[in-house]
Coordinates of C-alpha atoms and ligand atoms in Angstrom, one line a residue:
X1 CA 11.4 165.1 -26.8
X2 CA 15.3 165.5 -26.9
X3 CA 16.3 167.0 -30.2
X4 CA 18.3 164.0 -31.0
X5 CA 19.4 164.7 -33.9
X6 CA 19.6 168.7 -35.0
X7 CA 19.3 169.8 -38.7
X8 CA 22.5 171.9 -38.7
X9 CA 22.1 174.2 -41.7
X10 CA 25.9 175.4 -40.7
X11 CA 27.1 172.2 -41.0
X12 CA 26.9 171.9 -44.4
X13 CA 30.4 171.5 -45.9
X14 CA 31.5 171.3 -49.7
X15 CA 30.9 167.8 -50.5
X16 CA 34.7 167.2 -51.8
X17 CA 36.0 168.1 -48.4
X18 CA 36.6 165.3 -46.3
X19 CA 35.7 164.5 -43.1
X20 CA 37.8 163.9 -39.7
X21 CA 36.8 161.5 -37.1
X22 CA 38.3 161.4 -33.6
X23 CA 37.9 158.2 -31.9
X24 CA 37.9 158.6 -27.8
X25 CA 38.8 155.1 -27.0
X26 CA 40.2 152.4 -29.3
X27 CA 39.3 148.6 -26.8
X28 CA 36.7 146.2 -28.1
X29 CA 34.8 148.5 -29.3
X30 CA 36.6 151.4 -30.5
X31 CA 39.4 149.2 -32.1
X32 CA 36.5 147.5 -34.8
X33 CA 35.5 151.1 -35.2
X34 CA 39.0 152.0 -36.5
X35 CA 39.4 148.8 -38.5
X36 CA 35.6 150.2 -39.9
X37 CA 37.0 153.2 -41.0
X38 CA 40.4 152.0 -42.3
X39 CA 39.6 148.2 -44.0
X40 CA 36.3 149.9 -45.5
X41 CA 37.3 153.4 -46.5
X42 CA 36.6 153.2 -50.0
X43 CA 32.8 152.1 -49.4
X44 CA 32.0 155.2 -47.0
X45 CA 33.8 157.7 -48.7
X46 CA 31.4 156.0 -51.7
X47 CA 28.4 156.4 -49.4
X48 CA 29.3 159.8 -48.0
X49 CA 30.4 162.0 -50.6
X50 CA 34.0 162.8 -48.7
X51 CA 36.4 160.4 -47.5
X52 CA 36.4 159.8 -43.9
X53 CA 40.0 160.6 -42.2
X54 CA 40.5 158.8 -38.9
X55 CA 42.4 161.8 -37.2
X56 CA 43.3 160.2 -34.2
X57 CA 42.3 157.6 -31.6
X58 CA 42.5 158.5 -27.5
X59 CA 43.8 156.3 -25.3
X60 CA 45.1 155.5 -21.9
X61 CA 47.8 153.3 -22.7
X62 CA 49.6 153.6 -25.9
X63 CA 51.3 150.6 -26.3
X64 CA 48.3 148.1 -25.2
X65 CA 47.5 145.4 -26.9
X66 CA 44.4 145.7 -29.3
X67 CA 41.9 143.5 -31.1
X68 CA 43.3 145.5 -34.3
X69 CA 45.8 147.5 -34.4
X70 CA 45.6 151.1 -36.3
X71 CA 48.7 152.6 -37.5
X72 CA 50.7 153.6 -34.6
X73 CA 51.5 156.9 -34.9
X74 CA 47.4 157.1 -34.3
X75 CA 47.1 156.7 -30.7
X76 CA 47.4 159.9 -28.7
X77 CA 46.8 160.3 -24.6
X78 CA 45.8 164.2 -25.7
X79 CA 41.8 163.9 -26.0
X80 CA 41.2 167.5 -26.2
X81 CA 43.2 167.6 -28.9
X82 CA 41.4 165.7 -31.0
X83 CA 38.6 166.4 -30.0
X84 CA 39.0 170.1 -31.2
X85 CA 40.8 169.1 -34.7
X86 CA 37.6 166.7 -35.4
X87 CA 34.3 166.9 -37.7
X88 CA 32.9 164.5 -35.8
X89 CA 33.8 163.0 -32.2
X90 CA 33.0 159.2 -31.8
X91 CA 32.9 158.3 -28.1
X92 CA 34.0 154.6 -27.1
X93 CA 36.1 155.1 -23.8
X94 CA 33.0 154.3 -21.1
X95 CA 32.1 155.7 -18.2
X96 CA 31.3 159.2 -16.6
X97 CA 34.4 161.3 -17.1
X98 CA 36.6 162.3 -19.3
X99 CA 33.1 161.3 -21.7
X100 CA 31.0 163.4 -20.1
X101 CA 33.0 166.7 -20.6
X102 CA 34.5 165.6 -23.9
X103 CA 31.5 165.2 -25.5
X104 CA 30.4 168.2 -24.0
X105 CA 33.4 170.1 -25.6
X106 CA 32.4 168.9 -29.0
X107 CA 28.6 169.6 -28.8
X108 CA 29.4 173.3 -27.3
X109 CA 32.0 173.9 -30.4
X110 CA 28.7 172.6 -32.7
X111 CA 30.7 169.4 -33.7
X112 CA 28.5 165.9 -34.1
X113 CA 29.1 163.5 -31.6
X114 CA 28.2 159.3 -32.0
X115 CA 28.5 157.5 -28.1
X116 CA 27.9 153.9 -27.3
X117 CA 28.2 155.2 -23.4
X118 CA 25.1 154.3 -21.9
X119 CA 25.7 154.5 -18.2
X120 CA 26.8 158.3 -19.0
X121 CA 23.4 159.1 -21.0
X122 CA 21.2 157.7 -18.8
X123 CA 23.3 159.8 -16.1
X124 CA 23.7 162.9 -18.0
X125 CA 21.4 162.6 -21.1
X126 CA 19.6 165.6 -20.7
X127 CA 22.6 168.1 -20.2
X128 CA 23.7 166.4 -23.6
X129 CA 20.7 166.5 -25.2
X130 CA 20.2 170.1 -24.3
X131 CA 23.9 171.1 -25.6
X132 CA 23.3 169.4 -28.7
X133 CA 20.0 171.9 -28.9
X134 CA 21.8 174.8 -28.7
X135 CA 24.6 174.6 -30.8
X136 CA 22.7 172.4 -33.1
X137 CA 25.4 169.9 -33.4
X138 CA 24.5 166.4 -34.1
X139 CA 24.4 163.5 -31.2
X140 CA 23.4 160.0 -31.7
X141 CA 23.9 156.5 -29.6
X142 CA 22.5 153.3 -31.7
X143 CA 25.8 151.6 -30.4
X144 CA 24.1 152.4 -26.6
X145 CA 21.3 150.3 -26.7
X146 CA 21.6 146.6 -28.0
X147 CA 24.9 146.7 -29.6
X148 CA 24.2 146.3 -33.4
X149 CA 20.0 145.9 -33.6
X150 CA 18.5 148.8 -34.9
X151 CA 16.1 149.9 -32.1
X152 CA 16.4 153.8 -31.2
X153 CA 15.9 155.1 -34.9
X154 CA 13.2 153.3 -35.5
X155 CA 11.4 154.0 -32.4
X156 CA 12.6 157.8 -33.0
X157 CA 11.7 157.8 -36.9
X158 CA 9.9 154.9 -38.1
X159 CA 7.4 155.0 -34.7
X160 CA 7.2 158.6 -35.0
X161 CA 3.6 158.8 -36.2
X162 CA 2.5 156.2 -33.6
X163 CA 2.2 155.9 -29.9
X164 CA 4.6 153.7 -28.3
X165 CA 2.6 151.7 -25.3
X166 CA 5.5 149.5 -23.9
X167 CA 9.2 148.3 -24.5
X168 CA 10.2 145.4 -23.2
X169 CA 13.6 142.9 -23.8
X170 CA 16.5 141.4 -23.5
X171 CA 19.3 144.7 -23.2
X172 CA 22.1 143.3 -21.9
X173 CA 24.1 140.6 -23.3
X174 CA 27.0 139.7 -21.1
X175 CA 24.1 138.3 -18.3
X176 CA 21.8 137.0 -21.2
X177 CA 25.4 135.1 -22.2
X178 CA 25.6 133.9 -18.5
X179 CA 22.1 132.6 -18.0
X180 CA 22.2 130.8 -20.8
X181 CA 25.5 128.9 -20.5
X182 CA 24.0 128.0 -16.8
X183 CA 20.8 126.6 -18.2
X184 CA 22.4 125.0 -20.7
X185 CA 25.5 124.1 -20.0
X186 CA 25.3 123.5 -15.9
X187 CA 28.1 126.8 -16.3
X188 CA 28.8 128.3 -13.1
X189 CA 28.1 131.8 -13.1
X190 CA 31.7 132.7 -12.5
X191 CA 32.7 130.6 -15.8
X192 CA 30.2 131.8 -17.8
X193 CA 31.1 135.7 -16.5
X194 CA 34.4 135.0 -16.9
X195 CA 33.8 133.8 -20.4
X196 CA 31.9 136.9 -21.5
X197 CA 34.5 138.9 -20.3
X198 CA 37.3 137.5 -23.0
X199 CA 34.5 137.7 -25.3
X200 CA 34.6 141.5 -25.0
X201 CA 30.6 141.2 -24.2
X202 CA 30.9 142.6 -20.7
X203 CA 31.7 146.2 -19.0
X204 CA 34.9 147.6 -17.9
X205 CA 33.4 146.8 -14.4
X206 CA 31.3 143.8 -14.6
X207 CA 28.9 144.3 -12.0
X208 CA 27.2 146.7 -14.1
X209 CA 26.0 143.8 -16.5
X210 CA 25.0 141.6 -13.7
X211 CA 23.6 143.8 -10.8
X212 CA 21.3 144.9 -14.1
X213 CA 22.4 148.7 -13.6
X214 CA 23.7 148.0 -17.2
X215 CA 20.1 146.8 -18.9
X216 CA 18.4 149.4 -16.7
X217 CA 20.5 152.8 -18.3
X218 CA 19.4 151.0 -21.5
X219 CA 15.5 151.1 -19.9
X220 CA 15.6 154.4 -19.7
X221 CA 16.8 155.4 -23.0
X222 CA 14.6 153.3 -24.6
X223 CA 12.2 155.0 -22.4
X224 CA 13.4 158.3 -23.3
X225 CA 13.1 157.8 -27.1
X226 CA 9.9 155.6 -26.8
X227 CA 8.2 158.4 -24.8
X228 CA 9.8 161.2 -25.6
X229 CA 11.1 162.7 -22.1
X230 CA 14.9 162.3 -20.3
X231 CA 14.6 159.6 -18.2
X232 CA 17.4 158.5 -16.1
X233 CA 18.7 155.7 -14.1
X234 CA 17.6 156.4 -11.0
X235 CA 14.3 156.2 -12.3
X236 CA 14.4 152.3 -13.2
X237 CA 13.9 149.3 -10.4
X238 CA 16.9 147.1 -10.6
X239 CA 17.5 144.1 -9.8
X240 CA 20.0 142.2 -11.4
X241 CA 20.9 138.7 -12.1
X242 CA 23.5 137.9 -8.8
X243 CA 20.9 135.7 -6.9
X244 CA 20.0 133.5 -9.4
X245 CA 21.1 130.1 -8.7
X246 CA 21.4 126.6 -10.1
X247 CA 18.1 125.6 -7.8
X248 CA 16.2 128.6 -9.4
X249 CA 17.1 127.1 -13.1
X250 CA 16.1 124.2 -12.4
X251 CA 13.0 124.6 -10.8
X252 CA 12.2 127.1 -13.7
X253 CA 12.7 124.3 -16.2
X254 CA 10.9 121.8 -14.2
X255 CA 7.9 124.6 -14.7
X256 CA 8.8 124.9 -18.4
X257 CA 10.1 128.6 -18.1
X258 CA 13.8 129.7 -18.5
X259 CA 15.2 132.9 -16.8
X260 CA 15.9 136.0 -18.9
X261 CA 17.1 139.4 -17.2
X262 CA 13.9 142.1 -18.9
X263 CA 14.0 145.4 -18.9
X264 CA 10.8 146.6 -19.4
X265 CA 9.5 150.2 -20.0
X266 CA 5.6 151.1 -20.0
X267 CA 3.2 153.6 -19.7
X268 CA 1.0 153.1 -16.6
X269 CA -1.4 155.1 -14.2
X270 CA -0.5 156.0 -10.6
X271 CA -2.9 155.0 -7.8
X272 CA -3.9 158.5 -7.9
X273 CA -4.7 158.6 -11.5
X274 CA -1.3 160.5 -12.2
X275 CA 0.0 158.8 -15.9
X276 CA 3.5 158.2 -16.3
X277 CA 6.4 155.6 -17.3
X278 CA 7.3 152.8 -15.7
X279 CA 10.8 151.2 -15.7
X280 CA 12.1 147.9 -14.1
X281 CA 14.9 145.5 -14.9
X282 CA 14.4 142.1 -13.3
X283 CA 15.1 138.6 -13.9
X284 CA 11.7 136.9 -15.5
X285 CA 10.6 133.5 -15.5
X286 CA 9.6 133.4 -19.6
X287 CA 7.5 130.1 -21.0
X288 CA 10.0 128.1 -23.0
X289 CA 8.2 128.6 -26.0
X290 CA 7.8 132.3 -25.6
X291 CA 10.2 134.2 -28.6
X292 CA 12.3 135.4 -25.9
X293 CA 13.2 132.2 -24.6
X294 CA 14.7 131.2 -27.6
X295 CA 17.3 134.6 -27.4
X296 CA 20.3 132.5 -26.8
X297 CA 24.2 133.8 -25.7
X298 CA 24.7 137.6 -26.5
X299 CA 21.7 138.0 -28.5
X300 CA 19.2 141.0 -27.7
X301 CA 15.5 140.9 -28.5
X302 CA 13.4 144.2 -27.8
X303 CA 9.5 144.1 -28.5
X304 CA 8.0 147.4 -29.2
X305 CA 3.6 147.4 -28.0
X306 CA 2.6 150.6 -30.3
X307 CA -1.3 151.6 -31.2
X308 CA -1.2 151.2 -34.5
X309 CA 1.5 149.2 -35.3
X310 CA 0.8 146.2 -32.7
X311 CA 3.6 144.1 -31.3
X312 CA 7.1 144.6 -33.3
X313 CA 10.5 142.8 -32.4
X314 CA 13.9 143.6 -33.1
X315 CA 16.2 141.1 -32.6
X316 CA 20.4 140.2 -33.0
X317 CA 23.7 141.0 -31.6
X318 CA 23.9 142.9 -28.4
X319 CA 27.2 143.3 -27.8
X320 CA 30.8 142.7 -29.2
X321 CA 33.3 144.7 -30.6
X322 CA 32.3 144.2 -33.8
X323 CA 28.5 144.3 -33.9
X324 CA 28.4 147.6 -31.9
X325 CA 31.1 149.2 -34.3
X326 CA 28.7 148.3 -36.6
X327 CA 25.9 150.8 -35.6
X328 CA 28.3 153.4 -34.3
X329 CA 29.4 153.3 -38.1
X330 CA 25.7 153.9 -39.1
X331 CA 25.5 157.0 -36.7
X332 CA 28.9 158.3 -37.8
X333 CA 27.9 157.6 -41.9
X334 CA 24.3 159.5 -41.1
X335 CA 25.2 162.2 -39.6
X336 CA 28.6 162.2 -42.2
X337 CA 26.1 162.4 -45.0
X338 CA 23.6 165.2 -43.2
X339 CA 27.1 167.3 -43.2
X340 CA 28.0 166.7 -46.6
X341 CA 24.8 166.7 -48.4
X342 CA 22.8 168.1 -46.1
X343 CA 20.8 165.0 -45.6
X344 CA 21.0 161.4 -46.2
X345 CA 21.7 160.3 -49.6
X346 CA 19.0 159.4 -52.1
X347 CA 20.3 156.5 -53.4
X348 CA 23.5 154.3 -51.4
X349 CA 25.5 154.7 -54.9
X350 CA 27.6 150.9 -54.8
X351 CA 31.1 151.0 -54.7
X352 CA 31.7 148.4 -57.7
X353 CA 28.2 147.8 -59.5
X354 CA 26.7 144.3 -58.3
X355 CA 25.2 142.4 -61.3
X356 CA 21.9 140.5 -60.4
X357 CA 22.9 136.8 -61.2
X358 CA 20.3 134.4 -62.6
X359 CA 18.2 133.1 -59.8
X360 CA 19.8 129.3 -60.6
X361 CA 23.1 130.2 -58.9
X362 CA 21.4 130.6 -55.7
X363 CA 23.0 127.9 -52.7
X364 CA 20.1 126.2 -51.3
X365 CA 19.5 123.1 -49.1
X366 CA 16.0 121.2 -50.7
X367 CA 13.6 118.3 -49.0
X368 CA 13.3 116.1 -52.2
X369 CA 10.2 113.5 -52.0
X370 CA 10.5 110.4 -54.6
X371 CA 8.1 107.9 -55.2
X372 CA 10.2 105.0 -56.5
X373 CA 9.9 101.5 -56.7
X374 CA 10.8 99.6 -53.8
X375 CA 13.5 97.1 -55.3
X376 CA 16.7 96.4 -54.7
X377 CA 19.5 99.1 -55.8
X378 CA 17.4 102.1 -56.0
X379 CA 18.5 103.8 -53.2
X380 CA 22.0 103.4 -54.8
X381 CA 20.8 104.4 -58.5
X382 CA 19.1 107.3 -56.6
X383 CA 22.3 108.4 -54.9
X384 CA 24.2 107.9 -58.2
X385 CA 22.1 110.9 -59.5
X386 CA 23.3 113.5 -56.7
X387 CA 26.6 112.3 -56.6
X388 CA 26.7 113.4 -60.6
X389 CA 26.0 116.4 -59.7
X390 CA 27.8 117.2 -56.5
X391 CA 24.4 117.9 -54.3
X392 CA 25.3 116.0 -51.3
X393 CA 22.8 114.1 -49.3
X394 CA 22.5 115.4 -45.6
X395 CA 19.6 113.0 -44.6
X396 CA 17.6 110.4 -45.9
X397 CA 14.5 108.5 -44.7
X398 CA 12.4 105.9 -46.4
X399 CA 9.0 105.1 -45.9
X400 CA 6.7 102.2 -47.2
X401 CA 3.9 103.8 -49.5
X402 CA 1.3 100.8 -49.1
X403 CA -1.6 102.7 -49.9
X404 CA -0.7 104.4 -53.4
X405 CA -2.2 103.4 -56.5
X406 CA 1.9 102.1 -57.8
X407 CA 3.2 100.3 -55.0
X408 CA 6.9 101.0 -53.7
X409 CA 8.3 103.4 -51.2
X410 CA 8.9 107.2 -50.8
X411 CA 12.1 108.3 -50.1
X412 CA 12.6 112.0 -48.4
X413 CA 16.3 113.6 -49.1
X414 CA 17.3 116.8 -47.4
X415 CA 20.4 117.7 -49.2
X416 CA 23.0 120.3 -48.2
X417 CA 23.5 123.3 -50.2
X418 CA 23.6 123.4 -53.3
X419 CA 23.5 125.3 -56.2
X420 CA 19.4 125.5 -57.6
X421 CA 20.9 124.4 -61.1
X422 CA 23.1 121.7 -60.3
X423 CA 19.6 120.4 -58.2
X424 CA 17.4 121.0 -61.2
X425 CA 19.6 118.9 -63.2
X426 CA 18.9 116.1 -60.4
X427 CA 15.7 116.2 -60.6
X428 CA 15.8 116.3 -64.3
X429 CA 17.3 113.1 -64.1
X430 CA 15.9 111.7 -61.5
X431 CA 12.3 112.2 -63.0
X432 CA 14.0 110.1 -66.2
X433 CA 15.5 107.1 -63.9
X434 CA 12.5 104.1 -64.5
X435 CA 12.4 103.0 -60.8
X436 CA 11.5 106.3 -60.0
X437 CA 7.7 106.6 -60.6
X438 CA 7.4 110.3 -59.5
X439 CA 9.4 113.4 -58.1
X440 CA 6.4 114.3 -55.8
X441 CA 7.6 117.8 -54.4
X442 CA 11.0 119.9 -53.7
X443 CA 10.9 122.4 -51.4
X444 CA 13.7 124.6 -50.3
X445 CA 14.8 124.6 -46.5
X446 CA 16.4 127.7 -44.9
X447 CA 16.8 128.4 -41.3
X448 CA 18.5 125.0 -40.5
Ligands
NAI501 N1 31.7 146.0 -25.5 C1 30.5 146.0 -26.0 O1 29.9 145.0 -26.4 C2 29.7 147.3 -25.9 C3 30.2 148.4 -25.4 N2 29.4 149.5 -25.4 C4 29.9 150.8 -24.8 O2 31.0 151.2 -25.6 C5 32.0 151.9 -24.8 C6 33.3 151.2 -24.9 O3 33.2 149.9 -24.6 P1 34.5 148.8 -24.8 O4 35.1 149.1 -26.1 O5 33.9 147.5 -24.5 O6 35.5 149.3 -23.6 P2 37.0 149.0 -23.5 O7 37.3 149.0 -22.0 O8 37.4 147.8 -24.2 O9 37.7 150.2 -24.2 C7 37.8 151.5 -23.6 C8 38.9 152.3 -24.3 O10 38.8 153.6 -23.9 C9 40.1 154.1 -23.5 N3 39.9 155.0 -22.3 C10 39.2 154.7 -21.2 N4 39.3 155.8 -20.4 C11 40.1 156.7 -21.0 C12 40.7 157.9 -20.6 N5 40.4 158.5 -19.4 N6 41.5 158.6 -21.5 C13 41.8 158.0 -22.7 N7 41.3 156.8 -23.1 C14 40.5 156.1 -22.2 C15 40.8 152.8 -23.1 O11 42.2 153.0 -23.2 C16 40.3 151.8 -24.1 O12 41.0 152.0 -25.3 C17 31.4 151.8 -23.3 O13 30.7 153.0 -23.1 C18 30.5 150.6 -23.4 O14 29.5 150.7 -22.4 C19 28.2 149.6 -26.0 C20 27.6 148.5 -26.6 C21 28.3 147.2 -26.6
LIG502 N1 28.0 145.0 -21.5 C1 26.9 145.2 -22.5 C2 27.5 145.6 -23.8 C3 26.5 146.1 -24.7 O1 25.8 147.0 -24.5 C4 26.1 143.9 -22.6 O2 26.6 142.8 -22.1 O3 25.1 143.9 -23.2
NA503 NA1 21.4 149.4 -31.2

């Protein structure tokens, strides 16, 4: 197994020192990192012990124009530089090189490093992995994998006393994005890539999202972290999502399945009994009813087969600027707290202390079932009662109750949200109204 993540006695600093963080890139992703760090500075230093300095943020151009814009005075074309002045180095700039020996520098000079560069650690990940080691500097990649779901610490720490059999999902967002806006929407693949694109869910080079080179590097971290060796790219069957066409869509729905790029990684057994892992990225015909069928636009689903814990899945945002800033900023404030406090913090201390509220200020939507009489102007005696207390009506259906002991009709309200106590006053009333024989049942609806 790749020491991942190195306990780093020599790290430990005084916890009132603060922290410096160079950031090697600042485009869709980098850009949310620094808005992160700056909008929410008062929370981490909160959550960290130390405030958290951005020192600098490495770019190619200086004056490009950015999703958010740090302070100007920021942006620097010198890497190095801050690479060396940095606590800890949070790699967003893509690709092979500079990355590759950036990162390098920092590991070799013992500082923690966070990446989101998938293409270089399923490349290079065992000469990082292995300079980490021996310096015992910190290196983590959430951010790599399915943008902002949680998927590589738990399968390195939750899953750690259990043996991971497959991993299989959708990794790559930009082409889940594309299939989907073709199946749904009759997109043309070029509209629907182009569309990712401003969307900030695809590469620097798109054809790594839709050859599947993209979803395969994933494979083989997940692979890596699932099974505990360095697996790299050249290790995964690709085949990405470039011959998929409007026929194959549609003769997929006509046999109830939709199309989903997979990448799938799997223990098996060779012919001659050799055991091993097996790693493919494909595009899958999946039954519509399947879970991952349902994974629409940029969203990522991975399920995890393990022994004892059976079928998991994790599931959410993919990609984006600021869904992956958002795990790169749980690497940077995990490995910020191991350096401060020597491990994570007991308790996330809040910022400002958040009062529990009584449970009758929470904003619900409710099925309401009446029995009333079925005369004229109850409906409007009925509707008198939510107006009253501003629970608007989002449906409404009647229905004739023939068979009950009191004859009438039963109405069925869904209502928008609403506060619990403004409905519990409805129903209050509405149990007092006299053509309303009985409030049979509410039941809150979520999810719609
Ligand atoms: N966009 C997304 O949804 C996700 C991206 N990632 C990964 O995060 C990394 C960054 O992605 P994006 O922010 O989308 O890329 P981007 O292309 O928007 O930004 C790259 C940034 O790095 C800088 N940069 C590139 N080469 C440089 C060099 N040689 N010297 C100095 N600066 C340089 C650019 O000026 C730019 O600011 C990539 O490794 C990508 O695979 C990971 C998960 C999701
Ligand atoms: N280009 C990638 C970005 C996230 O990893 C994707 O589309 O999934
Ligand atoms: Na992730």
């Amino acid at each position: 197994m790749p020491e991942l993540t190195a306990p780093a006695a020599q790290d430990v600093a005084p916890a009132t020192e603060g922290l410096t963080v160079a950031l090697l890139g600042g485009g869709t992703v980098g850009s949310q990192v620094a808005r992160i760090l700056t909008e929410d500075a008062a929370v981490l230093h909160d959550r960290v012990g130390a405030p958290l300095t951005l020192g600098g943020i490495a770019v190619r151009t200086l004056d490009a124009e950015r999703d958010w814009q740090a302070d100007p005075a920021r942006y620097t074309r010198d890497a190095e530089a801050l690479v060396d002045g940095a606590d800890i180095v949070v790699e967003l700039m893509g690709g092979i090189e500079p990355a590759r020996s950036l990162i390098l520098r920092a590991l070799e000079a013992g500082t923690a490093v966070v990446t989101g560069n998938k293409a270089l650690l399923a490349a290079h990940g065992a000469e990082l992995y292995e300079a980490a080691s021996r310096s015992g500097a910190q290196l983590s990649f959430e951010a790599s994998v399915a943008g902002a779901i949680p998927i590589l610490r738990p399968l390195r720490d939750s899953l750690s006393g259990d043996t991971v059999h497959r991993v299989m999902g959708i990794a790559n967002g930009t082409t889940n994005f594309i299939l989907d806006r073709m199946d749904a929407e009759g997109a043309s693949f070029e509209e629907a890539l182009a569309e990712a694109q401003r969307l900030g869910y695809a590469e620097a080079d798109p054809t790594a999202d839709v050859g599947g080179l993209d979803a395969a590097a994933k494979a083989a971290i997940l692979a890596t972290l699932a099974f505990g060796s360095a697996y790299t790219l050249d290790q995964v069957s690709v085949e990405g999502i470039t011959g998929i066409t409007a026929e194959d869509n549609a003769a997929a729905a006509d046999a109830g399945y939709v199309v989903k790029l997979l990448a799938i990684a799997e223990r098996g057994t060779a012919e001659d009994g050799t055991q091993g892992a097996v790693l493919r990225v494909h595009p899958t015909l999946i039954p519509r009813e399947h879970p991952l069928a349902s994974v629409r636009g940029a969203f990522n689903a991975v399920f995890v087969e393990a022994e004892n814990a059976g079928e998991l899945m994790f599931y959410g945002p993919g990609a984006g600027g600021a869904p992956t800033a958002s795990a790169v900023m749980g690497d940077v404030v995990a490995i910020a707290q191991r350096i401060v406090r020597g491990g994570p913090a007991r308790l996330r201390t809040p910022v400002a202390a958040l009062p529990a509220l009584d449970p009758a200020e929470a904003r619900t939507s409710s099925l309401v079932v009446l029995r009333v009489a079925d005369q004229p102007g109850v409906l409007r005696r009925v509707a008198a009662v939510f107006e009253q207390h501003a629970v608007s009506i989002e449906t409404l259906r009647q229905v004739r109750d023939d068979d009950a002991e009191i004859p009438g009709a039963s109405l069925r309200l869904i209502t928008h949200r609403a506060r619990q106590r403004d409905l519990d006053a409805v129903v209050a009333d509405l149990t007092a109204l006299d053509a309303v024989h009985e409030v049979a049942s509410v039941l809150r609806v979520e999810g719609n």
